[in-house]
CSV table of C-alpha atoms and ligand atoms in Angstrom, one decimal:
chain,number,residue,atom,x,y,z
A,1,MET,CA,-7.2,24.5,-15.9
A,2,THR,CA,-7.0,25.5,-12.3
A,3,SER,CA,-3.7,27.0,-11.0
A,4,PRO,CA,-1.1,24.4,-10.1
A,5,MET,CA,-1.3,23.3,-6.4
A,6,PHE,CA,2.5,23.1,-6.3
A,7,GLU,CA,5.3,25.0,-8.0
A,8,LYS,CA,7.6,21.9,-8.0
A,9,ILE,CA,6.9,18.3,-7.3
A,10,ALA,CA,9.7,15.8,-7.1
A,11,LEU,CA,9.0,12.2,-7.8
A,12,VAL,CA,11.7,9.9,-6.4
A,13,GLY,CA,11.1,6.5,-8.0
A,14,ILE,CA,9.3,6.4,-11.3
A,15,GLY,CA,7.9,2.8,-11.5
A,16,LEU,CA,4.2,1.9,-11.6
A,17,ILE,CA,3.2,4.3,-8.8
A,18,GLY,CA,5.6,7.1,-9.5
A,19,SER,CA,4.8,7.2,-13.3
A,20,SER,CA,1.0,7.0,-12.6
A,21,LEU,CA,1.5,10.0,-10.4
A,22,ALA,CA,3.5,11.8,-13.1
A,23,ARG,CA,0.7,11.2,-15.6
A,24,VAL,CA,-2.2,12.3,-13.3
A,25,ILE,CA,-0.2,15.4,-12.1
A,26,ARG,CA,0.2,16.4,-15.8
A,27,ARG,CA,-3.4,15.7,-16.7
A,28,GLU,CA,-4.8,17.6,-13.7
A,29,GLY,CA,-2.2,20.4,-13.9
A,30,LEU,CA,-1.1,19.9,-10.3
A,31,ALA,CA,2.5,21.2,-10.6
A,32,ARG,CA,4.3,23.8,-12.7
A,33,HIS,CA,7.4,21.6,-12.7
A,34,VAL,CA,7.7,17.8,-12.2
A,35,ALA,CA,11.3,16.6,-11.4
A,36,ILE,CA,11.9,12.9,-11.8
A,37,SER,CA,14.6,10.9,-10.3
A,38,THR,CA,15.3,7.2,-10.3
A,39,ARG,CA,18.1,4.9,-9.4
A,40,SER,CA,19.1,3.6,-12.8
A,41,ALA,CA,20.0,5.4,-16.0
A,42,ALA,CA,17.9,2.9,-18.0
A,43,THR,CA,14.6,3.7,-16.1
A,44,LEU,CA,15.4,7.4,-16.3
A,45,GLU,CA,15.9,7.2,-20.0
A,46,ARG,CA,12.6,5.5,-20.4
A,47,ALA,CA,10.8,8.0,-18.2
A,48,GLU,CA,12.3,10.8,-20.4
A,49,GLU,CA,11.2,9.0,-23.6
A,50,LEU,CA,7.7,8.8,-22.2
A,51,GLY,CA,7.8,12.5,-21.4
A,52,LEU,CA,6.7,11.9,-17.8
A,53,GLY,CA,8.3,15.1,-16.3
A,54,ASP,CA,10.1,18.4,-16.9
A,55,SER,CA,13.5,17.4,-15.6
A,56,TYR,CA,15.3,14.1,-15.1
A,57,THR,CA,18.2,13.0,-13.0
A,58,THR,CA,19.6,9.9,-11.3
A,59,ASP,CA,20.6,12.3,-8.4
A,60,ALA,CA,17.6,12.3,-6.0
A,61,LYS,CA,19.1,15.3,-4.1
A,62,GLU,CA,19.1,17.4,-7.3
A,63,ALA,CA,15.4,16.4,-8.0
A,64,VAL,CA,14.1,17.4,-4.5
A,65,ARG,CA,16.0,20.7,-4.3
A,66,ASP,CA,13.4,23.5,-4.1
A,67,ALA,CA,10.5,21.0,-4.4
A,68,ASP,CA,7.3,21.9,-2.4
A,69,LEU,CA,6.2,18.3,-2.5
A,70,VAL,CA,8.4,15.2,-2.6
A,71,ILE,CA,6.9,11.8,-3.2
A,72,VAL,CA,9.1,8.8,-2.6
A,73,SER,CA,7.9,5.7,-4.6
A,74,VAL,CA,10.5,3.0,-4.1
A,75,PRO,CA,10.4,-0.5,-2.5
A,76,VAL,CA,9.7,-0.1,1.2
A,77,GLY,CA,13.1,-1.6,2.1
A,78,SER,CA,14.9,1.2,0.4
A,79,SER,CA,12.9,4.1,1.9
A,80,GLY,CA,15.4,4.7,4.8
A,81,ALA,CA,18.4,5.0,2.4
A,82,VAL,CA,16.5,7.3,0.1
A,83,ALA,CA,15.4,9.5,3.0
A,84,GLN,CA,19.0,9.8,4.2
A,85,GLU,CA,20.2,10.7,0.7
A,86,ILE,CA,17.6,13.5,0.1
A,87,ALA,CA,17.4,14.9,3.6
A,88,PRO,CA,20.1,17.6,3.2
A,89,ALA,CA,18.5,18.9,0.0
A,90,LEU,CA,14.9,19.2,1.3
A,91,LYS,CA,13.4,22.7,1.4
A,92,LYS,CA,12.1,24.1,4.6
A,93,GLY,CA,8.3,23.9,4.6
A,94,ALA,CA,8.3,21.1,2.0
A,95,ILE,CA,5.9,18.2,2.3
A,96,LEU,CA,7.7,14.8,2.2
A,97,THR,CA,5.5,11.8,1.7
A,98,ASP,CA,5.8,8.2,0.5
A,99,VAL,CA,3.5,5.5,-1.1
A,100,GLY,CA,4.9,2.4,0.6
A,101,SER,CA,2.7,-0.6,1.3
A,102,THR,CA,3.8,-0.9,4.9
A,103,LYS,CA,3.8,2.1,7.3
A,104,ALA,CA,5.4,1.4,10.7
A,105,SER,CA,8.6,0.2,9.1
A,106,VAL,CA,8.7,3.1,6.6
A,107,ILE,CA,8.2,5.6,9.4
A,108,ALA,CA,11.0,4.0,11.5
A,109,GLN,CA,13.3,4.1,8.5
A,110,MET,CA,12.5,7.6,7.2
A,111,GLN,CA,11.6,9.8,10.2
A,112,PRO,CA,15.0,9.9,11.8
A,113,HIS,CA,16.4,11.6,8.7
A,114,VAL,CA,13.7,14.2,8.2
A,115,PRO,CA,15.1,17.7,8.9
A,116,ASP,CA,13.2,20.2,11.2
A,117,GLY,CA,10.7,22.3,9.2
A,118,VAL,CA,9.9,19.5,6.7
A,119,HIS,CA,6.4,18.0,6.9
A,120,PHE,CA,6.8,14.2,6.7
A,121,ILE,CA,3.4,12.6,6.1
A,122,PRO,CA,3.5,8.9,5.4
A,123,GLY,CA,0.9,7.7,2.9
A,124,HIS,CA,-0.3,4.7,0.9
A,125,PRO,CA,-2.5,4.8,-2.1
A,126,LEU,CA,-4.4,1.5,-2.3
A,127,ALA,CA,-4.2,1.2,-6.0
A,128,GLY,CA,-1.9,-1.0,-8.1
A,129,THR,CA,-1.5,-3.7,-10.6
A,130,GLU,CA,0.9,-6.7,-11.0
A,131,LYS,CA,3.0,-4.6,-13.5
A,132,SER,CA,6.0,-2.5,-12.7
A,133,GLY,CA,8.2,0.2,-14.3
A,134,PRO,CA,7.4,3.5,-15.9
A,135,ASP,CA,5.6,1.9,-18.9
A,136,ALA,CA,3.1,0.3,-16.5
A,137,GLY,CA,1.6,3.5,-15.0
A,138,PHE,CA,-1.6,5.2,-16.1
A,139,ALA,CA,-3.4,8.4,-15.1
A,140,ASP,CA,-6.6,6.6,-14.0
A,141,LEU,CA,-4.9,4.2,-11.6
A,142,PHE,CA,-6.1,6.1,-8.5
A,143,ASP,CA,-9.7,6.8,-9.6
A,144,ASN,CA,-12.1,6.0,-6.8
A,145,ARG,CA,-9.5,4.2,-4.8
A,146,TRP,CA,-8.4,5.0,-1.2
A,147,CYS,CA,-5.3,6.8,0.0
A,148,ILE,CA,-4.5,6.2,3.6
A,149,PHE,CA,-2.3,8.6,5.6
A,150,THR,CA,-0.7,7.6,8.9
A,151,PRO,CA,0.1,11.0,10.3
A,152,LEU,CA,2.6,11.4,13.1
A,153,PRO,CA,1.6,13.0,16.4
A,154,ASP,CA,3.1,16.3,15.4
A,155,THR,CA,1.9,16.4,11.8
A,156,ASP,CA,0.9,19.9,10.7
A,157,ALA,CA,-2.9,20.0,10.0
A,158,GLY,CA,-2.4,22.5,7.1
A,159,ALA,CA,0.2,20.3,5.4
A,160,LEU,CA,-2.0,17.2,5.9
A,161,GLU,CA,-5.0,19.0,4.3
A,162,ARG,CA,-2.8,20.2,1.4
A,163,LEU,CA,-1.6,16.6,0.7
A,164,SER,CA,-5.1,15.3,1.1
A,165,GLU,CA,-6.4,17.8,-1.5
A,166,PHE,CA,-3.5,16.7,-3.8
A,167,TRP,CA,-4.6,13.1,-3.6
A,168,ARG,CA,-8.2,13.9,-4.0
A,169,ARG,CA,-7.3,15.7,-7.3
A,170,CYS,CA,-5.5,12.5,-8.3
A,171,GLY,CA,-8.8,10.7,-7.9
A,172,THR,CA,-8.6,9.0,-4.4
A,173,ASN,CA,-10.7,9.2,-1.3
A,174,ILE,CA,-8.8,9.9,1.9
A,175,ASP,CA,-8.6,8.0,5.2
A,176,THR,CA,-6.3,8.4,8.1
A,177,MET,CA,-5.3,5.8,10.7
A,178,ASP,CA,-2.4,4.9,12.9
A,179,PRO,CA,0.5,3.0,11.3
A,180,GLN,CA,-0.1,-0.3,13.3
A,181,HIS,CA,-3.7,-0.4,12.3
A,182,HIS,CA,-2.8,0.3,8.7
A,183,ASP,CA,-0.3,-2.6,8.7
A,184,MET,CA,-2.8,-5.0,10.3
A,185,THR,CA,-5.6,-4.0,7.9
A,186,LEU,CA,-3.3,-4.3,4.8
A,187,ALA,CA,-2.0,-7.6,6.0
A,188,ILE,CA,-5.5,-9.1,5.5
A,189,VAL,CA,-6.7,-7.2,2.5
A,190,SER,CA,-3.5,-7.2,0.5
A,191,HIS,CA,-0.5,-9.0,1.9
A,192,LEU,CA,-2.1,-12.3,2.8
A,193,PRO,CA,-3.9,-12.6,-0.6
A,194,HIS,CA,-0.6,-12.1,-2.4
A,195,ILE,CA,1.2,-14.6,-0.2
A,196,ILE,CA,-1.6,-17.2,-0.7
A,197,ALA,CA,-1.3,-16.5,-4.5
A,198,TYR,CA,2.5,-16.9,-4.5
A,199,ASN,CA,2.0,-20.1,-2.5
A,200,ILE,CA,-0.7,-21.8,-4.6
A,201,VAL,CA,1.1,-20.9,-7.9
A,202,GLY,CA,4.4,-22.3,-6.4
A,203,THR,CA,2.6,-25.5,-5.3
A,204,ALA,CA,1.1,-26.0,-8.8
A,205,ASP,CA,4.5,-25.3,-10.3
A,206,ASP,CA,6.0,-28.1,-8.1
A,207,LEU,CA,3.4,-30.7,-8.9
A,208,GLU,CA,4.6,-33.8,-10.6
A,209,SER,CA,1.4,-35.8,-11.1
A,210,VAL,CA,-0.3,-32.9,-13.0
A,211,THR,CA,1.9,-31.6,-15.8
A,212,LYS,CA,2.8,-27.9,-16.2
A,213,THR,CA,1.1,-28.0,-19.6
A,214,GLU,CA,-2.2,-29.1,-17.9
A,215,VAL,CA,-1.8,-26.3,-15.3
A,216,ILE,CA,-1.6,-23.7,-18.1
A,217,LYS,CA,-4.1,-25.3,-20.4
A,218,TYR,CA,-6.9,-25.6,-17.7
A,219,SER,CA,-6.0,-22.5,-15.8
A,220,ALA,CA,-9.3,-20.7,-16.5
A,221,SER,CA,-10.9,-23.0,-13.9
A,222,GLY,CA,-9.7,-20.7,-11.1
A,223,PHE,CA,-5.9,-21.0,-11.1
A,224,ARG,CA,-5.3,-18.0,-13.4
A,225,ASP,CA,-7.0,-15.6,-11.0
A,226,PHE,CA,-4.2,-16.4,-8.6
A,227,THR,CA,-1.5,-16.0,-11.2
A,228,ARG,CA,-2.3,-12.3,-11.7
A,229,LEU,CA,-1.4,-11.6,-8.0
A,230,ALA,CA,1.5,-14.0,-8.1
A,231,ALA,CA,3.0,-12.1,-11.1
A,232,SER,CA,3.5,-9.1,-8.8
A,233,ASP,CA,7.0,-7.5,-8.5
A,234,PRO,CA,9.3,-9.8,-6.5
A,235,THR,CA,11.3,-6.9,-5.0
A,236,MET,CA,8.3,-5.0,-3.8
A,237,TRP,CA,6.7,-8.1,-2.3
A,238,ARG,CA,9.9,-9.4,-0.7
A,239,ASP,CA,10.2,-6.0,1.0
A,240,VAL,CA,6.5,-6.0,2.1
A,241,CYS,CA,6.9,-9.5,3.7
A,242,LEU,CA,10.1,-8.4,5.5
A,243,HIS,CA,8.7,-5.1,6.6
A,244,ASN,CA,5.3,-6.1,7.8
A,245,LYS,CA,6.4,-9.3,9.4
A,246,ASP,CA,4.4,-9.3,12.7
A,247,ALA,CA,1.0,-8.4,11.1
A,248,ILE,CA,1.5,-10.9,8.3
A,249,LEU,CA,2.5,-13.7,10.7
A,250,GLU,CA,-0.6,-12.9,12.8
A,251,MET,CA,-2.9,-13.1,9.8
A,252,LEU,CA,-1.2,-16.3,8.5
A,253,ALA,CA,-1.8,-17.9,11.9
A,254,ARG,CA,-5.5,-17.1,11.7
A,255,PHE,CA,-5.6,-18.2,8.0
A,256,SER,CA,-4.0,-21.6,8.9
A,257,GLU,CA,-6.5,-22.2,11.7
A,258,ASP,CA,-9.4,-21.4,9.4
A,259,LEU,CA,-7.9,-23.6,6.7
A,260,ALA,CA,-7.7,-26.5,9.2
A,261,PHE,CA,-11.4,-26.0,10.0
A,262,LEU,CA,-12.2,-26.2,6.3
A,263,GLN,CA,-10.0,-29.2,5.9
A,264,ARG,CA,-11.8,-30.9,8.7
A,265,ALA,CA,-15.2,-30.1,7.2
A,266,ILE,CA,-14.2,-31.6,3.9
A,267,ARG,CA,-12.7,-34.7,5.6
A,268,TRP,CA,-15.9,-35.4,7.6
A,269,GLY,CA,-18.2,-34.6,4.8
A,270,ASP,CA,-19.7,-31.6,6.7
A,271,GLY,CA,-21.6,-30.1,3.8
A,272,ASP,CA,-23.5,-27.6,6.0
A,273,LYS,CA,-20.3,-26.0,7.3
A,274,LEU,CA,-19.0,-25.7,3.7
A,275,PHE,CA,-22.2,-24.3,2.4
A,276,ASP,CA,-22.5,-21.7,5.3
A,277,LEU,CA,-18.9,-20.5,4.7
A,278,PHE,CA,-19.3,-20.3,0.9
A,279,THR,CA,-22.6,-18.4,1.3
A,280,ARG,CA,-21.0,-15.9,3.7
A,281,THR,CA,-18.0,-15.3,1.4
A,282,ARG,CA,-20.3,-14.7,-1.6
A,283,ALA,CA,-21.9,-11.8,0.3
A,284,VAL,CA,-18.4,-10.3,0.8
A,285,ARG,CA,-18.0,-10.1,-3.0
A,286,ARG,CA,-21.4,-8.4,-3.3
A,287,SER,CA,-20.4,-5.8,-0.8
A,288,ILE,CA,-17.2,-5.0,-2.7
A,289,ILE,CA,-19.2,-4.4,-5.9
A,290,GLU,CA,-21.7,-2.3,-4.0
A,291,ALA,CA,-18.8,-0.2,-2.6
A,292,GLY,CA,-17.7,0.5,-6.2
A,293,GLN,CA,-14.3,-1.3,-5.7
A,294,ASP,CA,-14.9,-3.7,-8.5
A,295,ILE,CA,-17.4,-4.3,-11.4
A,296,ASP,CA,-19.9,-7.1,-11.6
A,297,ALA,CA,-18.3,-8.7,-14.6
A,298,PRO,CA,-17.2,-12.3,-14.7
A,299,ASP,CA,-13.5,-13.1,-14.2
A,300,PHE,CA,-12.7,-10.0,-12.1
A,301,GLY,CA,-13.4,-7.7,-14.9
A,302,ARG,CA,-11.2,-9.3,-17.5
A,303,GLN,CA,-14.2,-9.6,-19.9
A,304,ALA,CA,-14.6,-5.8,-19.6
A,305,VAL,CA,-11.0,-5.2,-20.7
A,306,GLU,CA,-10.9,-7.9,-23.4
A,307,HIS,CA,-14.4,-7.3,-24.9
A,308,PRO,CA,-15.3,-3.6,-24.1
A,309,ALA,CA,-18.2,-3.6,-26.5
A,310,LYS,CA,-20.0,-6.3,-24.5
A,311,THR,CA,-20.1,-4.3,-21.2
B,401,NAP,P1,8.3,-0.3,-9.4
B,401,NAP,O1,7.3,-0.2,-10.6
B,401,NAP,O2,9.1,-1.6,-9.3
B,401,NAP,O3,9.3,0.9,-9.4
B,401,NAP,C1,10.2,1.0,-8.3
B,401,NAP,C2,11.0,2.3,-8.4
B,401,NAP,O4,11.9,2.4,-7.3
B,401,NAP,C3,11.8,2.5,-9.7
B,401,NAP,O5,12.0,3.9,-10.0
B,401,NAP,C4,13.2,1.9,-9.2
B,401,NAP,O6,14.3,2.5,-9.8
B,401,NAP,C5,13.2,2.4,-7.7
B,401,NAP,N1,14.0,1.5,-6.9
B,401,NAP,C6,14.0,0.2,-6.8
B,401,NAP,N2,14.9,-0.2,-5.9
B,401,NAP,C7,15.5,0.9,-5.4
B,401,NAP,C8,16.5,1.1,-4.4
B,401,NAP,N3,17.1,0.0,-3.8
B,401,NAP,N4,16.9,2.4,-4.1
B,401,NAP,C9,16.3,3.4,-4.8
B,401,NAP,N5,15.3,3.3,-5.7
B,401,NAP,C10,14.9,2.0,-6.0
B,401,NAP,O7,7.5,-0.2,-8.0
B,401,NAP,P2,6.0,0.4,-7.7
B,401,NAP,O8,5.0,-0.7,-8.0
B,401,NAP,O9,5.9,1.7,-8.3
B,401,NAP,O10,6.1,0.5,-6.1
B,401,NAP,C11,6.7,1.6,-5.5
B,401,NAP,C12,6.2,1.7,-4.0
B,401,NAP,O11,4.8,1.8,-4.1
B,401,NAP,C13,6.5,0.5,-3.1
B,401,NAP,O12,6.9,0.9,-1.9
B,401,NAP,C14,5.2,-0.3,-3.1
B,401,NAP,O13,5.1,-0.9,-1.8
B,401,NAP,C15,4.2,0.8,-3.2
B,401,NAP,N6,2.9,0.5,-3.7
B,401,NAP,C16,2.9,-0.4,-4.8
B,401,NAP,C17,1.6,-0.8,-5.3
B,401,NAP,C18,1.5,-1.7,-6.5
B,401,NAP,O14,0.5,-2.4,-6.7
B,401,NAP,N7,2.6,-1.9,-7.3
B,401,NAP,C19,0.4,-0.2,-4.8
B,401,NAP,C20,0.5,0.7,-3.8
B,401,NAP,C21,1.8,1.0,-3.2
B,401,NAP,P3,15.1,1.8,-11.0
B,401,NAP,O15,14.0,1.2,-11.9
B,401,NAP,O16,15.8,3.0,-11.6
B,401,NAP,O17,16.0,0.8,-10.5
């Protein structure tokens, strides 16, 4: 094993992302000591049962004391309060980062609390599932995914490189961009798909002419692929919607315009328009597979999980 990159890493928040980090940090030997803190005694107890770290506390200040790297993995709407709480205990020279799905809002909430001499580098690993809590994490979560940093104008280059190396060792590729660009990009690749999924599943749930039993029974026709996204954590996604409002509204406006175009093509029997669009979108799926961001198994890889011998 190579020598640990950090003496002490503090994980504030130990849900899906925090616990996946804990597991990959241990597997790769990235820290001599992993301190875990979370808001509730119940989650902390579970993290301890799972053996995710070396010390456990519900007091985030205690966890971050003397830590060289502090990773905040809480819903984005709570990041300001967490930053305020831990700020007095942060060590000079420490790197403070987060994993939040929105960046401009997290920066606005956290930055005012960051003490001089602490390197605050906002980050976002583009890796996740619809599950939450410490049981949901796994060490491979970040493999071949992307971690995006949105450094601030005065971000120290050495600290950024150190954090980049940490995430590379966790399995991700690295990109940097400004926070507004991040928020706009994520609005289309992540936030809008989740909102559409929540919406379609909600519509199906409200239907009266088709029974709920039928929706469930015939779900493999397409519906179930939306239900995975629509099963995502309500707190996390409420916060994402509230904290990336402008970019999401912009993408929803474009989406509604395009949907009206599609609606019109269907109404007027314009098969060529439909065929052209469906051909273009099929090529997008091919590009995703070629980029190694999914596998070419049916049903978004479910077969691979359910019947590993067949793949
Ligand atoms: P999660 O599994 O629900 O875990 C959330 C963690 O935050 C728990 O430790 C929870 O503590 C704590 N927490 C919840 N509310 C809090 C509050 N008001 N104050 C302080 N701590 C609080 O969530 P997650 O999926 O790991 O997401 C964490 C962050 O990662 C979010 O910002 C999310 O946007 C981002 N992210 C998520 C994904 C994904 O797919 N899930 C992907 C990339 C980035 P208790 O359980 O003790 O209450």
